[in-house]
PDB file of C-alpha atoms in Angstrom:
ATOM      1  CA  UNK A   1      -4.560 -30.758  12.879  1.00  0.00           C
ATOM      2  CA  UNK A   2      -1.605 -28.441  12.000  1.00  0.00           C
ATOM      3  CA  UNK A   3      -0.899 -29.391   8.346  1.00  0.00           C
ATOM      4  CA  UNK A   4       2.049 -27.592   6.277  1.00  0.00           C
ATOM      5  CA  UNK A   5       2.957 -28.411   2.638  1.00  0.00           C
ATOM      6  CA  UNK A   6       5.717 -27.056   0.466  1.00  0.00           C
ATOM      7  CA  UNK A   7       5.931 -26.259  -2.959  1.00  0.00           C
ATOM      8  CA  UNK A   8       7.847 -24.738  -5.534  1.00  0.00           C
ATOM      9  CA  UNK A   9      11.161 -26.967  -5.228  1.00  0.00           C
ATOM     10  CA  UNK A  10      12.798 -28.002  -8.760  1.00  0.00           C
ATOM     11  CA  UNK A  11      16.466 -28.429 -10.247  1.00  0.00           C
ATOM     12  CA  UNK A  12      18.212 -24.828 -11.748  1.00  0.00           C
ATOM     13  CA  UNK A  13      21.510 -23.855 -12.593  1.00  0.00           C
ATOM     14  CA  UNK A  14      24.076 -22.307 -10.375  1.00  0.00           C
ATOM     15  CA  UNK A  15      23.215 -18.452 -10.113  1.00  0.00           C
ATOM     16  CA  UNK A  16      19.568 -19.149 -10.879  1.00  0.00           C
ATOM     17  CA  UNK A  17      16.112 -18.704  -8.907  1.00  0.00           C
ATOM     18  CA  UNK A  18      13.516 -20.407  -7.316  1.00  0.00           C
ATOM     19  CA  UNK A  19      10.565 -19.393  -4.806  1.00  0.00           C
ATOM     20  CA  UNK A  20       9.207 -22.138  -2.540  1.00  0.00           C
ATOM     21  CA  UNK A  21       5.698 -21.652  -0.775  1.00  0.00           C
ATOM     22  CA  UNK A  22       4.313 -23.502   2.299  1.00  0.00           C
ATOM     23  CA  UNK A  23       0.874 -23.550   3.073  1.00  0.00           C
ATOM     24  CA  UNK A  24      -0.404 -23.792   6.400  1.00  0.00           C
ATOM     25  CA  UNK A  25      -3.555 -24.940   7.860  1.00  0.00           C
ATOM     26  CA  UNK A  26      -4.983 -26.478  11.066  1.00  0.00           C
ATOM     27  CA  UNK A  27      -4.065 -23.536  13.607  1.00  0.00           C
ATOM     28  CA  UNK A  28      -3.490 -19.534  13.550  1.00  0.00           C
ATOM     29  CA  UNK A  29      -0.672 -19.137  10.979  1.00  0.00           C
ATOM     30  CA  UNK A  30      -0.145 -15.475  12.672  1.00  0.00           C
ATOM     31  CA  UNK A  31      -0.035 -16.473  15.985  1.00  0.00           C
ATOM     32  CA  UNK A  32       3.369 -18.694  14.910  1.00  0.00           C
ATOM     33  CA  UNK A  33       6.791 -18.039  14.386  1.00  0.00           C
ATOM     34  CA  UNK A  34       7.900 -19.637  11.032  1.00  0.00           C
ATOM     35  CA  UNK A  35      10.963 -20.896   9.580  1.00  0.00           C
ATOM     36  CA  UNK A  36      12.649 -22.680   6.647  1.00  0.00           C
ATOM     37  CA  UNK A  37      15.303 -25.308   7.375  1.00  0.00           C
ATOM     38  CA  UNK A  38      17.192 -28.082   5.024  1.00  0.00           C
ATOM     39  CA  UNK A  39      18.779 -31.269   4.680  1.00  0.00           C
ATOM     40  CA  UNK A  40      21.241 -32.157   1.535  1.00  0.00           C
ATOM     41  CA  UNK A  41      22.388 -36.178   1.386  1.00  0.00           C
ATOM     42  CA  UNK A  42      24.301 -37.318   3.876  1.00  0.00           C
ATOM     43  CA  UNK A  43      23.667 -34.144   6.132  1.00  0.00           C
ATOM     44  CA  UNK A  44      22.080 -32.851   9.308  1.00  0.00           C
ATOM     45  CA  UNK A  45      19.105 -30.485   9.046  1.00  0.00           C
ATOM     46  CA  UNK A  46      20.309 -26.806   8.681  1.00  0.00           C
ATOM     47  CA  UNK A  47      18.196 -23.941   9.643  1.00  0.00           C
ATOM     48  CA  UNK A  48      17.712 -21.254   7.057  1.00  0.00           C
ATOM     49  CA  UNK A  49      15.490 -18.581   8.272  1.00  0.00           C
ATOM     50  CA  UNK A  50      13.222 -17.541  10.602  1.00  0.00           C
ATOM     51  CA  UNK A  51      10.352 -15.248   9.973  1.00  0.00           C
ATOM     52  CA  UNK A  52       8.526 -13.883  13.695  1.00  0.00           C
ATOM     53  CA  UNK A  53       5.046 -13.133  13.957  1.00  0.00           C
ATOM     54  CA  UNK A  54       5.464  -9.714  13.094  1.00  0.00           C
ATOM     55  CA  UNK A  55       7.174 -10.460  10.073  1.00  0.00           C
ATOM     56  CA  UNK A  56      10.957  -9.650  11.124  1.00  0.00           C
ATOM     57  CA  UNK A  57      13.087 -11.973   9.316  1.00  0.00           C
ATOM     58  CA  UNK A  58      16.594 -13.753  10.260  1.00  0.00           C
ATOM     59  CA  UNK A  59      19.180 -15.613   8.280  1.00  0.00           C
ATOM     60  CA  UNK A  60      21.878 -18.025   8.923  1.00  0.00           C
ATOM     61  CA  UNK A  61      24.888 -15.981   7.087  1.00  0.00           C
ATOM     62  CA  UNK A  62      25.477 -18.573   4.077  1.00  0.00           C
ATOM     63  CA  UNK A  63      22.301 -17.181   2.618  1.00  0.00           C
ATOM     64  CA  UNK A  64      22.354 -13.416   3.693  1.00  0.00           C
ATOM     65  CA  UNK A  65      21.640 -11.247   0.593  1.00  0.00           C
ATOM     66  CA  UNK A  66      20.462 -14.059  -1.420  1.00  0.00           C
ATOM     67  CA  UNK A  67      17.308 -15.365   0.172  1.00  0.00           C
ATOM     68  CA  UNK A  68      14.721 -13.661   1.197  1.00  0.00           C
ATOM     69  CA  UNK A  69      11.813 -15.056   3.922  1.00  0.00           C
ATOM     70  CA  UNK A  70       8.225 -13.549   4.511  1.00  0.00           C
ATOM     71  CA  UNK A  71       4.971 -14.843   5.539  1.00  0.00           C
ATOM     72  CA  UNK A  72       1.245 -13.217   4.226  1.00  0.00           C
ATOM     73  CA  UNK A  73      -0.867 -13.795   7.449  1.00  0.00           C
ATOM     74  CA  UNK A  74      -4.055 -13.321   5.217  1.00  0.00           C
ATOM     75  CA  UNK A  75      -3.265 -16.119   3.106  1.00  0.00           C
ATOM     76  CA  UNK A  76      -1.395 -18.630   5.965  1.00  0.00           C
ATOM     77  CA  UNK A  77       1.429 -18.975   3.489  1.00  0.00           C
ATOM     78  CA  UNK A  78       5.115 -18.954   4.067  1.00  0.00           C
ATOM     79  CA  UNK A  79       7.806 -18.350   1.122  1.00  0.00           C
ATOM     80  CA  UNK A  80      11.025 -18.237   0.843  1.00  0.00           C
ATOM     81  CA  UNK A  81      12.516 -16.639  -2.447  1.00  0.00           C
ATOM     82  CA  UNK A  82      16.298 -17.684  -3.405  1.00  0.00           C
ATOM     83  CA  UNK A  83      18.217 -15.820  -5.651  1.00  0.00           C
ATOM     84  CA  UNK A  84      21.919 -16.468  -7.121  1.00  0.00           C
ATOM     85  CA  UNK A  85      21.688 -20.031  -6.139  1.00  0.00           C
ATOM     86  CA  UNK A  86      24.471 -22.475  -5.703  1.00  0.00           C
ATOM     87  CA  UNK A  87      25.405 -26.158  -5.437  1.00  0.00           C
ATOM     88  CA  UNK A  88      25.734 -26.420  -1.901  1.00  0.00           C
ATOM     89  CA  UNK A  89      21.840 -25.153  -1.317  1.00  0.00           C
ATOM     90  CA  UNK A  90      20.981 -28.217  -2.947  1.00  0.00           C
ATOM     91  CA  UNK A  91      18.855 -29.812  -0.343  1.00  0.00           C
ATOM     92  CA  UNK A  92      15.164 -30.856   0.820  1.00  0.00           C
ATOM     93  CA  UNK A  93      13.478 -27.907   1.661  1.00  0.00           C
ATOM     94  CA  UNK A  94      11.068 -27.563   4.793  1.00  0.00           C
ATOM     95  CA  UNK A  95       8.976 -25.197   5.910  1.00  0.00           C
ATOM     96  CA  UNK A  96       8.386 -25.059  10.107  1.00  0.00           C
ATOM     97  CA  UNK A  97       6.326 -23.802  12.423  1.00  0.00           C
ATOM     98  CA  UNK A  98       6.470 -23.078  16.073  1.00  0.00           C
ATOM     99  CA  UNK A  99       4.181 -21.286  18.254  1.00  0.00           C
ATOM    100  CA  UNK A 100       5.848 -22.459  22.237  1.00  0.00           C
ATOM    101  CA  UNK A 101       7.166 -18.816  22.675  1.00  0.00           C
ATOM    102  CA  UNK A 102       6.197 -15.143  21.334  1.00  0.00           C
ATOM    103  CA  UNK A 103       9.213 -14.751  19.692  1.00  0.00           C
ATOM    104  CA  UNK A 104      11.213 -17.530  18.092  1.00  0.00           C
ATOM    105  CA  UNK A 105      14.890 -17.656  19.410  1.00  0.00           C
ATOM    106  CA  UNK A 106      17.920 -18.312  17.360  1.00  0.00           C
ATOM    107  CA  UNK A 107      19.003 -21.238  19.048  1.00  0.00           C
ATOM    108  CA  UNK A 108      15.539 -22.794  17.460  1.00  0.00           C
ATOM    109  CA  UNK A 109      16.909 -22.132  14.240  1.00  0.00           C
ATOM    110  CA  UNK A 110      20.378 -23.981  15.114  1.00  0.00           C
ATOM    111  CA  UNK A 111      19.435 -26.680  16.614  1.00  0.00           C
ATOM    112  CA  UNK A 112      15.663 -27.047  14.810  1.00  0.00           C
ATOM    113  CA  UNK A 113      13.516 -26.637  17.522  1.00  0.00           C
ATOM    114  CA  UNK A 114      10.348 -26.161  16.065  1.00  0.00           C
ATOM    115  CA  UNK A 115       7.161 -27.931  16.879  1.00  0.00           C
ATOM    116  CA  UNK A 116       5.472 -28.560  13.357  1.00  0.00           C
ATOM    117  CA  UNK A 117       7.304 -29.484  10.497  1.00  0.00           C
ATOM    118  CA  UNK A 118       6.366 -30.109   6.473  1.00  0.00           C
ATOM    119  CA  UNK A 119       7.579 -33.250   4.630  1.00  0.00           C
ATOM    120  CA  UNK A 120       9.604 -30.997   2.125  1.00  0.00           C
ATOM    121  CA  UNK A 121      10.289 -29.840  -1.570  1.00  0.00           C
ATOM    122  CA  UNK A 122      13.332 -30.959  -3.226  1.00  0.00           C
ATOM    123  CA  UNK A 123      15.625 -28.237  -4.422  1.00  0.00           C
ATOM    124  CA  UNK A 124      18.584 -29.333  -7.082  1.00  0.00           C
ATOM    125  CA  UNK A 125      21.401 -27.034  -8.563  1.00  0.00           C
ATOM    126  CA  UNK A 126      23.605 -27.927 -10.937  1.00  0.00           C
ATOM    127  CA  UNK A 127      26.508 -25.747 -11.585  1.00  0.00           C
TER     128      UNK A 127
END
């Protein structure tokens, strides 16, 4: 049973830090394509980024430069490390998983297409 949890969400000030962590379990973390996606009040889910099985990374452009994605195969964990954080990536945080294709297409990310999904960490910034 494919099982992913998040950690590491929490409330910080505008232009602060936080690192979330998903654990995965239940399948071959390397054989999947991984991805972080979020949903603030009121909002649709928004794909974040995208991590392949060989570890090359994507980003939707409103957090280019500030977050970073990458996946350790040995330990079947996920994170996703944001940096210079502001109000708007306030959101519920989740990490995804898909494993339908050998690499993970973009339009996955945009629309999230992804087969296994977390239940989330809540992120909060205050400015």
């Amino acid at each position: 049973q494919v099982q992913l949890v998040e950690s590491g969400g929490g409330s910080v000030q505008s232009g602060g830090s936080l690192r979330l962590s998903c654990a995965a379990s239940g399948y071959t973390f390397s054989n999947y394509c991984m991805g972080w996606f979020r949903q603030a009040p009121g909002a649709g889910r928004e794909g974040v980024a995208l991590i392949q099985r060989d570890g090359k990374p994507d980003y939707v452009d409103s957090v280019k430069g500030r977050f970073t994605i990458s996946r350790d195969n040995a330990k079947n964990t996920l994170t996703l490390q944001m940096n210079s954080l502001k109000p708007e990536d306030a959101a519920m945080y989740y990490c995804a998983a898909d494993g339908s294709k050998s690499i993970c297409e973009w339009w996955q990310l945009l629309h999230s297409r992804f087969e296994y999904w977390g239940r989330g960490t809540q992120v909060t910034v205050s400015s």
